[in-house]
Amino acid sequence: MFVFAATDDVGCSTQLIDGDGSFNVEGIEPFIKEVKLSECGLSYAVVSIMGPQSSGKSTLLNNLFRTNFREMDAFKGRSQTTKGIWMAKCAGIEPCTLVMDLEGTDGRERGEDDTAFEKQSALFALAVSDIVLINMWCHDIGREQAANKPLLKTVFQVMMRLFSPRKTTLVFVIRDKSRTPLENLEPILREDIQKIWDSVPKPEAHKETPLSEFFNVEVVALSSFEEKEEQFREQVANLRQRFFHSIAPGGLAGDRRGVVPASGFSFSAQQIWKIIKENRDLDLPAHKVMVATVRCEEIANERYAWFSSNEEWCELKEEVESGPVSGFGKKLSSILRSCLSEYDGEAIFFDEGVRSSKRKHLEDKLLQLVQPAFQTVLGHIRSGTVDKFKDAFDKALNAGESFSSAARDCSTHYMTLFDKQSKDAIIEQADWDTTKILEKVQRDIEAHVASVRAAKLTELTTAFESKLNDALLAPVEALLDGANNETWPSIRKLLRRETESALSGFSSALSGFELDQETNNKMIASLEKYASGVVETKAREEAGRVLSRMKDRFATLFSHDADSMPRVWTGKEDIRAITKTARTASMKLLSVMTVIRLDDQPDNIEKTLSAALVDSANSAGAKSITASDPLASSTWEKVPSTKTMITPVQCKSLWRQFKSETEYSVTQAISAQEANKRNNNWLPPPWAILALVILGFNEFMTLLRNPLYVCFIFVGFLLVKALWVQLDVGNEFRHGALPGLLSLSSKFVPTIMNLLKKLAEEGQVPATDVAHRNSAVATNGIKHNGSTSELSSATSSGLASEHGTRYSSPTKEE
């Protein structure tokens, strides 16, 4: 491989195919970069030259295109100069023109292999070239055995191997032109060309196809380079002008069908030569597609790699990981647009179908690469939108806005905001449907609204249930505690009033939630049921304490009179009637507690209990157990079991326990009454009084005859009475005779001393005062029976106080 550096006057060149038929892959790429062929797109032309060996092909090209192909040294003899195929860039010709110098035909160096390589190189030249120069001697025109005839046959034969070939321009360059005018030479040459064309075997489809369908034939003549060099150079310069803008319409290379873009020329040439070497038919359209496929794939991979390492994309991807990015869609769309534009610029000249297919594939790969970032951005927008919605929704509710209004307004606002932000993240190259993420946001918002609604409704329900508890529990307990005929009507009235009040407020509060009618009715019914449940629960709770309440009621009525004063068993009370009244009231309480009466349905429970418990002593009973005992059952007549709090059997058991536990109080009352009667009966029996009168008549008469005895007896009575009061004899003997005697013995002496001291102090008072006081005492004693006792008691109390010892005096009732 040889590569010659290019100068302003001479183009660079390289050996494309060596003499052994090996394609120079390593050399073609630097050459393509050196001549900047990839930048040309379709604006380039390829010219090749064929001809016999040592016919001046390289000399013609060097003069015509200012190349630097190696020329034969005439002084060393005529031998092969060009081996294989060489390529060079024409200097100073626009558009970019590449020239291929083919190895000469009919050379002795190749021998028998000449024909094979000649056909291969000719086929290669026709496949890649726009213009083919055929170098021939002027003296061969019109000769049957001319040197150029085998070459022409080769050209026409290989043309048949090209499927749908493009129309190639054949420029016949007549060298060493004689005096015969070109106008006379050209018809002869064209006639010879036609004969050769007609003689070449053709496929059935092209048997009648004229030469003009495959080739544009041009003929030029040049003078001898050795004999008329100046004229030769002048004619070459004129010919050179025809190569300027050769690919323009009307130019030498007018037919551009199937041309391979410049960036794919290297690969295309390599593949064409490979097919030719493998002796396969060369399908140029299919080859064009193949080249476009490979090259577009390469370009797409290059663009994908460029995008993957793009600094802007990498920075954008990092920003996305940390949070939402403003203008994400526009930024990413710009990078993608730039990447795809670069692809379009490089692949624009390749087959449109292949180019579009590869572009679509590249676009899909790029979108697949950026989709995670896009989804992440939408995720940030989604979470941010939902969080903002939650904050705004909570603030709206805290500000007093109705729930439904707040939910509706906030949902609409933030769904619109999400839609706007998601559109900002949309990539224009992608046709991604954001409906699903939009639905997710909608579901998130609806789920939050539902959860808040549930919490608010629970909170609201709890608040009204608490109000019902406060409004019902204490009053129901009080009503049940004072159970009577109006207890359950009062409870029903209370329940109805409080329930209506609660339901009114509850319905008003529920209106702000805009619930469907079914749910609204269900919640109202639930609260109404709860109110009834509160009453029922409290009633059952109180029913569990019915025995205690029955005993309390019995004790209250039995131990207190109609004025609620403690009852004193003086002996005049009718304990039997009082007991029956108290037990009847307790039975009334039991009948109230047996069943729940919220539905205002009449029952005969009270009559049943009264007949079975209170009036059972008067009932006749020569009947069976079930017939005679109405309480021998687990249910009440016409009362459902769900409303029963105490069954008949339980009532019977409770009553039995109640009687046994209150029996002691009745017994104690009876005992107290009898004891009181005994204490109040101080007079002796009538016979004893009669005996005293009869037997003590003489002593009584003696006292009447001697009044002084009466005075002494009176004074003794006062002293004994004072001692009786001070010592509280009656109270001391309540605990028994022996404890009373012991207690009195310990108090007797101090009490005597107190009385004497008091009398001594009284004796010091002036006689007038004493006489007046004694007179008053005597008068009071006559007028008021028992006043003396009070005076003595006061005196004793005074004496006792002076000695530091106090004794409580019994009241008059005691």
PDB file of N, CA and C in Angstrom, residues 488-542:
ATOM      1  N   TRP A 488     -89.841   4.159  81.704  1.00  0.00           N
ATOM      2  CA  TRP A 488     -89.587   3.888  80.276  1.00  0.00           C
ATOM      3  C   TRP A 488     -90.225   4.923  79.358  1.00  0.00           C
ATOM      4  N   PRO A 489     -91.421   5.432  79.622  1.00  0.00           N
ATOM      5  CA  PRO A 489     -91.909   6.554  78.811  1.00  0.00           C
ATOM      6  C   PRO A 489     -90.972   7.758  78.857  1.00  0.00           C
ATOM      7  N   SER A 490     -90.430   8.031  80.044  1.00  0.00           N
ATOM      8  CA  SER A 490     -89.483   9.147  80.146  1.00  0.00           C
ATOM      9  C   SER A 490     -88.207   8.853  79.365  1.00  0.00           C
ATOM     10  N   ILE A 491     -87.754   7.581  79.436  1.00  0.00           N
ATOM     11  CA  ILE A 491     -86.546   7.211  78.688  1.00  0.00           C
ATOM     12  C   ILE A 491     -86.803   7.332  77.196  1.00  0.00           C
ATOM     13  N   ARG A 492     -87.975   6.866  76.763  1.00  0.00           N
ATOM     14  CA  ARG A 492     -88.292   6.986  75.331  1.00  0.00           C
ATOM     15  C   ARG A 492     -88.362   8.441  74.893  1.00  0.00           C
ATOM     16  N   LYS A 493     -88.950   9.257  75.711  1.00  0.00           N
ATOM     17  CA  LYS A 493     -89.037  10.680  75.390  1.00  0.00           C
ATOM     18  C   LYS A 493     -87.644  11.311  75.342  1.00  0.00           C
ATOM     19  N   LEU A 494     -86.831  10.954  76.319  1.00  0.00           N
ATOM     20  CA  LEU A 494     -85.454  11.462  76.341  1.00  0.00           C
ATOM     21  C   LEU A 494     -84.684  10.991  75.109  1.00  0.00           C
ATOM     22  N   LEU A 495     -84.820   9.697  74.788  1.00  0.00           N
ATOM     23  CA  LEU A 495     -84.111   9.142  73.636  1.00  0.00           C
ATOM     24  C   LEU A 495     -84.558   9.813  72.346  1.00  0.00           C
ATOM     25  N   ARG A 496     -85.845   9.992  72.205  1.00  0.00           N
ATOM     26  CA  ARG A 496     -86.360  10.620  70.985  1.00  0.00           C
ATOM     27  C   ARG A 496     -85.874  12.066  70.865  1.00  0.00           C
ATOM     28  N   ARG A 497     -85.899  12.793  71.949  1.00  0.00           N
ATOM     29  CA  ARG A 497     -85.471  14.194  71.910  1.00  0.00           C
ATOM     30  C   ARG A 497     -83.986  14.316  71.582  1.00  0.00           C
ATOM     31  N   GLU A 498     -83.187  13.558  72.294  1.00  0.00           N
ATOM     32  CA  GLU A 498     -81.740  13.665  72.077  1.00  0.00           C
ATOM     33  C   GLU A 498     -81.336  13.097  70.717  1.00  0.00           C
ATOM     34  N   THR A 499     -82.011  12.044  70.292  1.00  0.00           N
ATOM     35  CA  THR A 499     -81.702  11.465  68.980  1.00  0.00           C
ATOM     36  C   THR A 499     -82.052  12.439  67.865  1.00  0.00           C
ATOM     37  N   GLU A 500     -83.206  13.043  67.952  1.00  0.00           N
ATOM     38  CA  GLU A 500     -83.594  14.015  66.927  1.00  0.00           C
ATOM     39  C   GLU A 500     -82.625  15.185  66.878  1.00  0.00           C
ATOM     40  N   SER A 501     -82.223  15.641  68.052  1.00  0.00           N
ATOM     41  CA  SER A 501     -81.258  16.748  68.094  1.00  0.00           C
ATOM     42  C   SER A 501     -79.926  16.339  67.467  1.00  0.00           C
ATOM     43  N   ALA A 502     -79.431  15.132  67.818  1.00  0.00           N
ATOM     44  CA  ALA A 502     -78.151  14.660  67.277  1.00  0.00           C
ATOM     45  C   ALA A 502     -78.242  14.413  65.774  1.00  0.00           C
ATOM     46  N   LEU A 503     -79.352  13.794  65.341  1.00  0.00           N
ATOM     47  CA  LEU A 503     -79.496  13.491  63.918  1.00  0.00           C
ATOM     48  C   LEU A 503     -79.611  14.755  63.082  1.00  0.00           C
ATOM     49  N   SER A 504     -80.232  15.773  63.639  1.00  0.00           N
ATOM     50  CA  SER A 504     -80.336  17.042  62.910  1.00  0.00           C
ATOM     51  C   SER A 504     -78.952  17.630  62.666  1.00  0.00           C
ATOM     52  N   GLY A 505     -78.165  17.685  63.727  1.00  0.00           N
ATOM     53  CA  GLY A 505     -76.803  18.196  63.568  1.00  0.00           C
ATOM     54  C   GLY A 505     -75.949  17.302  62.703  1.00  0.00           C
ATOM     55  N   PHE A 506     -76.127  15.995  62.860  1.00  0.00           N
ATOM     56  CA  PHE A 506     -75.347  15.038  62.079  1.00  0.00           C
ATOM     57  C   PHE A 506     -75.676  15.134  60.591  1.00  0.00           C
ATOM     58  N   SER A 507     -76.951  15.248  60.261  1.00  0.00           N
ATOM     59  CA  SER A 507     -77.356  15.380  58.855  1.00  0.00           C
ATOM     60  C   SER A 507     -76.798  16.659  58.256  1.00  0.00           C
ATOM     61  N   SER A 508     -76.835  17.737  59.034  1.00  0.00           N
ATOM     62  CA  SER A 508     -76.287  19.003  58.549  1.00  0.00           C
ATOM     63  C   SER A 508     -74.790  18.881  58.282  1.00  0.00           C
ATOM     64  N   ALA A 509     -74.104  18.188  59.190  1.00  0.00           N
ATOM     65  CA  ALA A 509     -72.649  18.008  59.003  1.00  0.00           C
ATOM     66  C   ALA A 509     -72.360  17.112  57.813  1.00  0.00           C
ATOM     67  N   LEU A 510     -73.198  16.081  57.607  1.00  0.00           N
ATOM     68  CA  LEU A 510     -72.966  15.165  56.487  1.00  0.00           C
ATOM     69  C   LEU A 510     -73.220  15.829  55.141  1.00  0.00           C
ATOM     70  N   SER A 511     -74.033  16.858  55.113  1.00  0.00           N
ATOM     71  CA  SER A 511     -74.331  17.514  53.834  1.00  0.00           C
ATOM     72  C   SER A 511     -73.086  18.106  53.190  1.00  0.00           C
ATOM     73  N   GLY A 512     -72.094  18.453  54.014  1.00  0.00           N
ATOM     74  CA  GLY A 512     -70.853  19.004  53.467  1.00  0.00           C
ATOM     75  C   GLY A 512     -69.993  17.976  52.781  1.00  0.00           C
ATOM     76  N   PHE A 513     -70.305  16.689  52.978  1.00  0.00           N
ATOM     77  CA  PHE A 513     -69.509  15.636  52.349  1.00  0.00           C
ATOM     78  C   PHE A 513     -70.099  15.176  51.020  1.00  0.00           C
ATOM     79  N   GLU A 514     -71.326  15.598  50.723  1.00  0.00           N
ATOM     80  CA  GLU A 514     -71.998  15.224  49.478  1.00  0.00           C
ATOM     81  C   GLU A 514     -71.959  13.717  49.238  1.00  0.00           C
ATOM     82  N   LEU A 515     -72.371  12.985  50.260  1.00  0.00           N
ATOM     83  CA  LEU A 515     -72.405  11.532  50.144  1.00  0.00           C
ATOM     84  C   LEU A 515     -73.626  11.124  49.326  1.00  0.00           C
ATOM     85  N   ASP A 516     -73.571   9.937  48.766  1.00  0.00           N
ATOM     86  CA  ASP A 516     -74.744   9.447  48.068  1.00  0.00           C
ATOM     87  C   ASP A 516     -75.836   9.146  49.079  1.00  0.00           C
ATOM     88  N   GLN A 517     -77.065   9.150  48.589  1.00  0.00           N
ATOM     89  CA  GLN A 517     -78.214   9.051  49.481  1.00  0.00           C
ATOM     90  C   GLN A 517     -78.188   7.778  50.313  1.00  0.00           C
ATOM     91  N   GLU A 518     -77.767   6.697  49.706  1.00  0.00           N
ATOM     92  CA  GLU A 518     -77.736   5.425  50.428  1.00  0.00           C
ATOM     93  C   GLU A 518     -76.767   5.471  51.599  1.00  0.00           C
ATOM     94  N   THR A 519     -75.553   5.979  51.336  1.00  0.00           N
ATOM     95  CA  THR A 519     -74.558   6.079  52.406  1.00  0.00           C
ATOM     96  C   THR A 519     -75.012   7.036  53.487  1.00  0.00           C
ATOM     97  N   ASN A 520     -75.589   8.163  53.062  1.00  0.00           N
ATOM     98  CA  ASN A 520     -76.079   9.157  54.009  1.00  0.00           C
ATOM     99  C   ASN A 520     -77.139   8.541  54.929  1.00  0.00           C
ATOM    100  N   ASN A 521     -78.093   7.849  54.332  1.00  0.00           N
ATOM    101  CA  ASN A 521     -79.146   7.217  55.130  1.00  0.00           C
ATOM    102  C   ASN A 521     -78.592   6.134  56.044  1.00  0.00           C
ATOM    103  N   LYS A 522     -77.606   5.424  55.538  1.00  0.00           N
ATOM    104  CA  LYS A 522     -77.014   4.347  56.333  1.00  0.00           C
ATOM    105  C   LYS A 522     -76.306   4.909  57.565  1.00  0.00           C
ATOM    106  N   MET A 523     -75.584   6.023  57.403  1.00  0.00           N
ATOM    107  CA  MET A 523     -74.870   6.609  58.540  1.00  0.00           C
ATOM    108  C   MET A 523     -75.849   7.196  59.559  1.00  0.00           C
ATOM    109  N   ILE A 524     -76.914   7.827  59.058  1.00  0.00           N
ATOM    110  CA  ILE A 524     -77.916   8.371  59.978  1.00  0.00           C
ATOM    111  C   ILE A 524     -78.590   7.233  60.747  1.00  0.00           C
ATOM    112  N   ALA A 525     -78.920   6.160  60.025  1.00  0.00           N
ATOM    113  CA  ALA A 525     -79.529   5.008  60.692  1.00  0.00           C
ATOM    114  C   ALA A 525     -78.572   4.399  61.708  1.00  0.00           C
ATOM    115  N   SER A 526     -77.277   4.394  61.370  1.00  0.00           N
ATOM    116  CA  SER A 526     -76.280   3.838  62.286  1.00  0.00           C
ATOM    117  C   SER A 526     -76.206   4.664  63.564  1.00  0.00           C
ATOM    118  N   LEU A 527     -76.232   6.009  63.423  1.00  0.00           N
ATOM    119  CA  LEU A 527     -76.193   6.858  64.617  1.00  0.00           C
ATOM    120  C   LEU A 527     -77.464   6.688  65.450  1.00  0.00           C
ATOM    121  N   GLU A 528     -78.594   6.575  64.769  1.00  0.00           N
ATOM    122  CA  GLU A 528     -79.856   6.373  65.487  1.00  0.00           C
ATOM    123  C   GLU A 528     -79.828   5.039  66.238  1.00  0.00           C
ATOM    124  N   LYS A 529     -79.297   4.030  65.572  1.00  0.00           N
ATOM    125  CA  LYS A 529     -79.172   2.724  66.221  1.00  0.00           C
ATOM    126  C   LYS A 529     -78.203   2.793  67.394  1.00  0.00           C
ATOM    127  N   TYR A 530     -77.159   3.597  67.235  1.00  0.00           N
ATOM    128  CA  TYR A 530     -76.187   3.743  68.326  1.00  0.00           C
ATOM    129  C   TYR A 530     -76.849   4.352  69.557  1.00  0.00           C
ATOM    130  N   ALA A 531     -77.707   5.381  69.310  1.00  0.00           N
ATOM    131  CA  ALA A 531     -78.397   6.009  70.440  1.00  0.00           C
ATOM    132  C   ALA A 531     -79.229   4.974  71.193  1.00  0.00           C
ATOM    133  N   SER A 532     -79.970   4.159  70.445  1.00  0.00           N
ATOM    134  CA  SER A 532     -80.748   3.106  71.099  1.00  0.00           C
ATOM    135  C   SER A 532     -79.829   2.128  71.813  1.00  0.00           C
ATOM    136  N   GLY A 533     -78.685   1.856  71.178  1.00  0.00           N
ATOM    137  CA  GLY A 533     -77.727   0.940  71.791  1.00  0.00           C
ATOM    138  C   GLY A 533     -77.175   1.480  73.100  1.00  0.00           C
ATOM    139  N   VAL A 534     -76.956   2.813  73.152  1.00  0.00           N
ATOM    140  CA  VAL A 534     -76.473   3.421  74.401  1.00  0.00           C
ATOM    141  C   VAL A 534     -77.475   3.172  75.523  1.00  0.00           C
ATOM    142  N   VAL A 535     -78.756   3.422  75.210  1.00  0.00           N
ATOM    143  CA  VAL A 535     -79.797   3.219  76.230  1.00  0.00           C
ATOM    144  C   VAL A 535     -79.870   1.750  76.626  1.00  0.00           C
ATOM    145  N   GLU A 536     -79.850   0.870  75.637  1.00  0.00           N
ATOM    146  CA  GLU A 536     -79.944  -0.553  75.945  1.00  0.00           C
ATOM    147  C   GLU A 536     -78.749  -1.021  76.758  1.00  0.00           C
ATOM    148  N   THR A 537     -77.553  -0.575  76.366  1.00  0.00           N
ATOM    149  CA  THR A 537     -76.354  -0.972  77.101  1.00  0.00           C
ATOM    150  C   THR A 537     -76.415  -0.487  78.539  1.00  0.00           C
ATOM    151  N   LYS A 538     -76.828   0.782  78.714  1.00  0.00           N
ATOM    152  CA  LYS A 538     -76.930   1.314  80.072  1.00  0.00           C
ATOM    153  C   LYS A 538     -77.990   0.577  80.863  1.00  0.00           C
ATOM    154  N   ALA A 539     -79.108   0.269  80.200  1.00  0.00           N
ATOM    155  CA  ALA A 539     -80.171  -0.468  80.883  1.00  0.00           C
ATOM    156  C   ALA A 539     -79.674  -1.848  81.315  1.00  0.00           C
ATOM    157  N   ARG A 540     -78.947  -2.529  80.445  1.00  0.00           N
ATOM    158  CA  ARG A 540     -78.417  -3.850  80.807  1.00  0.00           C
ATOM    159  C   ARG A 540     -77.387  -3.732  81.934  1.00  0.00           C
ATOM    160  N   GLU A 541     -76.624  -2.658  81.867  1.00  0.00           N
ATOM    161  CA  GLU A 541     -75.637  -2.443  82.936  1.00  0.00           C
ATOM    162  C   GLU A 541     -76.340  -2.241  84.281  1.00  0.00           C
ATOM    163  N   GLU A 542     -77.400  -1.430  84.263  1.00  0.00           N
ATOM    164  CA  GLU A 542     -78.136  -1.205  85.501  1.00  0.00           C
ATOM    165  C   GLU A 542     -78.884  -2.464  85.933  1.00  0.00           C
TER     166      GLU A 542
END
